[in-house]
Amino acid sequence: MAFGESEKNRKLSEAEQRRLRGFERLRESLTAQGYRCTELTVGVVRANIVSMLIAIPVTVLGMGLFMLVNLDKDWVLGGNLASIAILLVLVVVHEGIHGLTWSIFAPNHLSDIEFGFMKEYLTPYCTCKAPLAKWPYVVGGLAPLVVLGIIPTVVAIATGSFSLLVIGLIMILAAGGDMMIAWMILRHRATGLELLVLDHPTQAGSVVFER
């Protein structure tokens, strides 16, 4: 899936330019070692649309299970500023979970993790600057989905907490892009025995190196 022209030609931040230079050096090094490079990227706008299509069925399933298990309970949704603040904090925590999980597998641990904010799309991000094996990369990519989305949703269904259910489902929706990127990696047909995955330095998605 390709980027729109406006996304391809957008002005890169200093941090993105720095990561791009580092990526190009790494790509040259890995190519010299016999690795082939494949970009698995998607435009940010398109990613948001597709991620919603991926996450909505999961959300409907969670809501349906909650209603089925808690038919005899009163559902109360907290609508105060504290709930909004919690959601904003969880957006930051989402990126922190990415970074913490990837840092466990990265060669230089937290030194290989970088956080930032795309002003054009009001989107915070976390990126790992070191290539990782496929499964550690996928685990780190889906960790926020599990910790902030699936687990709270399961607890909400078990306890009848509608407010917790809403938070869990929103966090599942927030992880829609992560699910899409993980799906792109998992469905990629490897042509070699060795496979490394790296965050794309400037676009939404990843780069696969294999030999």
mmCIF file of C-alpha atoms in Angstrom:
data_model
loop_
_atom_site.group_PDB
_atom_site.id
_atom_site.type_symbol
_atom_site.label_atom_id
_atom_site.label_comp_id
_atom_site.label_asym_id
_atom_site.label_seq_id
_atom_site.Cartn_x
_atom_site.Cartn_y
_atom_site.Cartn_z
ATOM 1 C CA MET A 1 0.000 0.000 0.000
ATOM 2 C CA ALA A 2 1.476 3.312 -1.020
ATOM 3 C CA PHE A 3 1.671 6.675 0.626
ATOM 4 C CA GLY A 4 -0.206 9.640 -0.767
ATOM 5 C CA GLU A 5 1.989 12.192 -2.509
ATOM 6 C CA SER A 6 1.543 14.695 0.317
ATOM 7 C CA GLU A 7 2.836 12.134 2.817
ATOM 8 C CA LYS A 8 5.767 11.121 0.618
ATOM 9 C CA ASN A 9 6.844 14.714 0.079
ATOM 10 C CA ARG A 10 6.198 16.086 3.546
ATOM 11 C CA LYS A 11 9.060 17.882 5.253
ATOM 12 C CA LEU A 12 10.909 15.579 7.622
ATOM 13 C CA SER A 13 11.706 16.655 11.154
ATOM 14 C CA GLU A 14 15.312 16.760 12.339
ATOM 15 C CA ALA A 15 14.731 13.541 14.288
ATOM 16 C CA GLU A 16 13.342 11.821 11.177
ATOM 17 C CA GLN A 17 16.264 13.022 9.059
ATOM 18 C CA ARG A 18 18.671 11.667 11.672
ATOM 19 C CA ARG A 19 16.875 8.305 11.771
ATOM 20 C CA LEU A 20 16.805 8.195 7.961
ATOM 21 C CA ARG A 21 20.570 8.667 7.786
ATOM 22 C CA GLY A 22 21.074 5.936 10.376
ATOM 23 C CA PHE A 23 18.685 3.656 8.500
ATOM 24 C CA GLU A 24 20.520 4.168 5.212
ATOM 25 C CA ARG A 25 23.838 3.290 6.864
ATOM 26 C CA LEU A 26 22.305 0.180 8.413
ATOM 27 C CA ARG A 27 20.701 -0.841 5.125
ATOM 28 C CA GLU A 28 24.041 -0.532 3.334
ATOM 29 C CA SER A 29 25.692 -2.668 6.017
ATOM 30 C CA LEU A 30 23.034 -5.384 5.937
ATOM 31 C CA THR A 31 22.913 -5.383 2.134
ATOM 32 C CA ALA A 32 26.682 -5.923 2.090
ATOM 33 C CA GLN A 33 26.095 -8.932 4.356
ATOM 34 C CA GLY A 34 23.707 -10.437 1.823
ATOM 35 C CA TYR A 35 20.345 -9.257 3.217
ATOM 36 C CA ARG A 36 17.495 -8.247 0.906
ATOM 37 C CA CYS A 37 15.330 -5.291 1.914
ATOM 38 C CA THR A 38 11.517 -5.125 1.648
ATOM 39 C CA GLU A 39 9.488 -2.124 2.826
ATOM 40 C CA LEU A 40 6.101 -2.883 4.394
ATOM 41 C CA THR A 41 4.627 0.596 4.798
ATOM 42 C CA VAL A 42 1.255 2.297 4.628
ATOM 43 C CA GLY A 43 0.157 5.928 4.541
ATOM 44 C CA VAL A 44 -0.801 7.412 7.893
ATOM 45 C CA VAL A 45 -4.287 8.437 6.738
ATOM 46 C CA ARG A 46 -4.880 5.081 5.090
ATOM 47 C CA ALA A 47 -3.494 3.316 8.161
ATOM 48 C CA ASN A 48 -6.069 5.055 10.344
ATOM 49 C CA ILE A 49 -8.906 3.942 8.057
ATOM 50 C CA VAL A 50 -7.732 0.339 7.716
ATOM 51 C CA SER A 51 -6.931 0.072 11.419
ATOM 52 C CA MET A 52 -10.507 1.035 12.229
ATOM 53 C CA LEU A 53 -11.781 -1.705 9.929
ATOM 54 C CA ILE A 54 -9.520 -4.192 11.722
ATOM 55 C CA ALA A 55 -10.373 -3.066 15.236
ATOM 56 C CA ILE A 56 -14.134 -2.570 14.896
ATOM 57 C CA PRO A 57 -15.000 -6.316 14.830
ATOM 58 C CA VAL A 58 -12.954 -6.805 18.004
ATOM 59 C CA THR A 59 -14.771 -3.885 19.619
ATOM 60 C CA VAL A 60 -18.184 -5.246 18.629
ATOM 61 C CA LEU A 61 -17.221 -8.643 20.058
ATOM 62 C CA GLY A 62 -16.131 -7.070 23.364
ATOM 63 C CA MET A 63 -19.308 -5.046 23.663
ATOM 64 C CA GLY A 64 -21.440 -8.077 22.810
ATOM 65 C CA LEU A 65 -19.760 -10.270 25.424
ATOM 66 C CA PHE A 66 -20.138 -7.533 28.036
ATOM 67 C CA MET A 67 -23.863 -7.205 27.347
ATOM 68 C CA LEU A 68 -24.320 -10.964 27.400
ATOM 69 C CA VAL A 69 -22.527 -11.445 30.729
ATOM 70 C CA ASN A 70 -23.911 -8.328 32.450
ATOM 71 C CA LEU A 71 -27.546 -8.161 31.380
ATOM 72 C CA ASP A 72 -28.733 -7.864 34.980
ATOM 73 C CA LYS A 73 -26.446 -4.975 35.931
ATOM 74 C CA ASP A 74 -26.747 -1.207 35.629
ATOM 75 C CA TRP A 75 -24.227 0.272 33.230
ATOM 76 C CA VAL A 76 -22.805 3.584 34.349
ATOM 77 C CA LEU A 77 -20.322 5.516 32.259
ATOM 78 C CA GLY A 78 -18.215 8.107 34.024
ATOM 79 C CA GLY A 79 -18.168 11.262 31.906
ATOM 80 C CA ASN A 80 -15.957 13.545 33.947
ATOM 81 C CA LEU A 81 -12.686 15.206 33.063
ATOM 82 C CA ALA A 82 -10.775 12.530 34.972
ATOM 83 C CA SER A 83 -11.868 9.907 32.425
ATOM 84 C CA ILE A 84 -10.641 12.079 29.566
ATOM 85 C CA ALA A 85 -7.349 12.662 31.378
ATOM 86 C CA ILE A 86 -6.942 8.922 31.895
ATOM 87 C CA LEU A 87 -7.381 8.287 28.169
ATOM 88 C CA LEU A 88 -4.816 10.970 27.281
ATOM 89 C CA VAL A 89 -2.338 9.466 29.721
ATOM 90 C CA LEU A 90 -2.959 5.992 28.298
ATOM 91 C CA VAL A 91 -2.080 7.233 24.802
ATOM 92 C CA VAL A 92 1.377 8.092 26.169
ATOM 93 C CA VAL A 93 1.536 4.843 28.145
ATOM 94 C CA HIS A 94 0.710 2.980 24.907
ATOM 95 C CA GLU A 95 3.922 4.249 23.327
ATOM 96 C CA GLY A 96 5.852 3.591 26.528
ATOM 97 C CA ILE A 97 4.801 -0.072 26.459
ATOM 98 C CA HIS A 98 6.055 -0.359 22.884
ATOM 99 C CA GLY A 99 9.398 1.065 23.930
ATOM 100 C CA LEU A 100 9.749 -0.967 27.119
ATOM 101 C CA THR A 101 8.933 -4.248 25.373
ATOM 102 C CA TRP A 102 11.190 -3.638 22.387
ATOM 103 C CA SER A 103 14.004 -2.509 24.698
ATOM 104 C CA ILE A 104 14.073 -5.977 26.259
ATOM 105 C CA PHE A 105 15.110 -7.458 22.901
ATOM 106 C CA ALA A 106 17.119 -4.550 21.437
ATOM 107 C CA PRO A 107 20.934 -4.858 21.574
ATOM 108 C CA ASN A 108 21.367 -1.551 23.432
ATOM 109 C CA HIS A 109 18.018 -1.797 25.236
ATOM 110 C CA LEU A 110 16.510 1.645 25.992
ATOM 111 C CA SER A 111 19.276 3.398 24.042
ATOM 112 C CA ASP A 112 17.767 1.919 20.868
ATOM 113 C CA ILE A 113 14.316 3.375 21.636
ATOM 114 C CA GLU A 114 13.188 6.829 20.518
ATOM 115 C CA PHE A 115 9.932 8.665 21.209
ATOM 116 C CA GLY A 116 8.468 11.548 19.251
ATOM 117 C CA PHE A 117 5.362 13.319 17.992
ATOM 118 C CA MET A 118 4.120 13.800 14.402
ATOM 119 C CA LYS A 119 2.604 17.275 14.492
ATOM 120 C CA GLU A 120 0.958 16.910 11.078
ATOM 121 C CA TYR A 121 -1.239 14.066 12.338
ATOM 122 C CA LEU A 122 -1.253 14.822 16.082
ATOM 123 C CA THR A 123 0.194 11.340 16.550
ATOM 124 C CA PRO A 124 2.748 10.314 19.177
ATOM 125 C CA TYR A 125 5.087 7.509 18.207
ATOM 126 C CA CYS A 126 7.745 5.166 19.514
ATOM 127 C CA THR A 127 10.388 3.650 17.269
ATOM 128 C CA CYS A 128 13.100 1.050 17.747
ATOM 129 C CA LYS A 129 16.270 2.034 15.878
ATOM 130 C CA ALA A 130 17.750 -1.484 15.947
ATOM 131 C CA PRO A 131 16.532 -4.423 13.821
ATOM 132 C CA LEU A 132 14.783 -7.174 15.772
ATOM 133 C CA ALA A 133 13.824 -10.754 15.029
ATOM 134 C CA LYS A 134 10.261 -11.113 13.727
ATOM 135 C CA TRP A 135 8.543 -12.374 16.874
ATOM 136 C CA PRO A 136 10.153 -9.924 19.346
ATOM 137 C CA TYR A 137 9.151 -7.112 16.987
ATOM 138 C CA VAL A 138 5.565 -8.363 16.705
ATOM 139 C CA VAL A 139 5.314 -8.919 20.473
ATOM 140 C CA GLY A 140 6.471 -5.357 21.134
ATOM 141 C CA GLY A 141 4.081 -4.049 18.497
ATOM 142 C CA LEU A 142 1.056 -5.782 20.018
ATOM 143 C CA ALA A 143 1.958 -5.387 23.711
ATOM 144 C CA PRO A 144 -0.139 -2.190 24.209
ATOM 145 C CA LEU A 145 -3.120 -3.919 22.604
ATOM 146 C CA VAL A 146 -2.916 -6.701 25.183
ATOM 147 C CA VAL A 147 -2.007 -4.624 28.262
ATOM 148 C CA LEU A 148 -4.255 -1.587 27.707
ATOM 149 C CA GLY A 149 -6.979 -3.051 25.488
ATOM 150 C CA ILE A 150 -7.655 -6.762 25.820
ATOM 151 C CA ILE A 151 -6.881 -7.221 29.534
ATOM 152 C CA PRO A 152 -9.012 -4.239 30.709
ATOM 153 C CA THR A 153 -11.837 -5.390 28.414
ATOM 154 C CA VAL A 154 -11.757 -8.913 29.855
ATOM 155 C CA VAL A 155 -11.689 -7.523 33.423
ATOM 156 C CA ALA A 156 -14.580 -5.176 32.564
ATOM 157 C CA ILE A 157 -16.657 -8.064 31.234
ATOM 158 C CA ALA A 158 -15.928 -10.106 34.360
ATOM 159 C CA THR A 159 -16.676 -7.277 36.806
ATOM 160 C CA GLY A 160 -19.442 -5.437 34.959
ATOM 161 C CA SER A 161 -17.499 -2.153 34.851
ATOM 162 C CA PHE A 162 -18.840 -0.254 31.854
ATOM 163 C CA SER A 163 -16.358 2.609 32.280
ATOM 164 C CA LEU A 164 -13.430 0.167 32.192
ATOM 165 C CA LEU A 165 -14.991 -1.516 29.151
ATOM 166 C CA VAL A 166 -15.113 1.793 27.259
ATOM 167 C CA ILE A 167 -11.457 2.497 28.117
ATOM 168 C CA GLY A 168 -10.420 -1.003 27.049
ATOM 169 C CA LEU A 169 -12.296 -0.775 23.749
ATOM 170 C CA ILE A 170 -10.874 2.671 22.969
ATOM 171 C CA MET A 171 -7.387 1.291 23.585
ATOM 172 C CA ILE A 172 -8.156 -1.589 21.218
ATOM 173 C CA LEU A 173 -9.147 0.954 18.581
ATOM 174 C CA ALA A 174 -5.944 2.900 19.310
ATOM 175 C CA ALA A 175 -3.964 -0.272 18.579
ATOM 176 C CA GLY A 176 -5.612 -0.782 15.183
ATOM 177 C CA GLY A 177 -2.527 0.472 13.349
ATOM 178 C CA ASP A 178 -0.316 -1.852 15.394
ATOM 179 C CA MET A 179 -2.528 -4.793 14.451
ATOM 180 C CA MET A 180 -2.320 -3.860 10.793
ATOM 181 C CA ILE A 181 1.489 -3.583 10.823
ATOM 182 C CA ALA A 182 1.798 -6.894 12.676
ATOM 183 C CA TRP A 183 -0.516 -8.511 10.112
ATOM 184 C CA MET A 184 1.600 -7.168 7.235
ATOM 185 C CA ILE A 185 4.716 -8.697 8.804
ATOM 186 C CA LEU A 186 3.098 -12.048 9.615
ATOM 187 C CA ARG A 187 1.637 -12.446 6.129
ATOM 188 C CA HIS A 188 4.940 -11.537 4.463
ATOM 189 C CA ARG A 189 6.348 -14.595 2.733
ATOM 190 C CA ALA A 190 9.940 -14.930 3.844
ATOM 191 C CA THR A 191 12.449 -15.899 1.170
ATOM 192 C CA GLY A 192 15.338 -16.593 3.526
ATOM 193 C CA LEU A 193 16.130 -18.377 6.769
ATOM 194 C CA GLU A 194 17.227 -15.208 8.584
ATOM 195 C CA LEU A 195 14.744 -12.361 9.014
ATOM 196 C CA LEU A 196 15.099 -9.027 10.799
ATOM 197 C CA VAL A 197 12.465 -6.312 11.179
ATOM 198 C CA LEU A 198 13.126 -2.614 11.641
ATOM 199 C CA ASP A 199 10.784 0.346 12.104
ATOM 200 C CA HIS A 200 10.696 2.454 8.969
ATOM 201 C CA PRO A 201 12.524 5.696 9.848
ATOM 202 C CA THR A 202 9.964 8.094 8.346
ATOM 203 C CA GLN A 203 6.808 6.184 7.412
ATOM 204 C CA ALA A 204 4.166 4.085 9.143
ATOM 205 C CA GLY A 205 5.255 0.487 8.905
ATOM 206 C CA SER A 206 8.399 -1.564 8.921
ATOM 207 C CA VAL A 207 11.291 -2.781 6.827
ATOM 208 C CA VAL A 208 12.117 -6.482 6.541
ATOM 209 C CA PHE A 209 15.677 -7.680 5.945
ATOM 210 C CA GLU A 210 16.160 -11.337 5.001
ATOM 211 C CA ARG A 211 18.761 -13.660 3.597
#
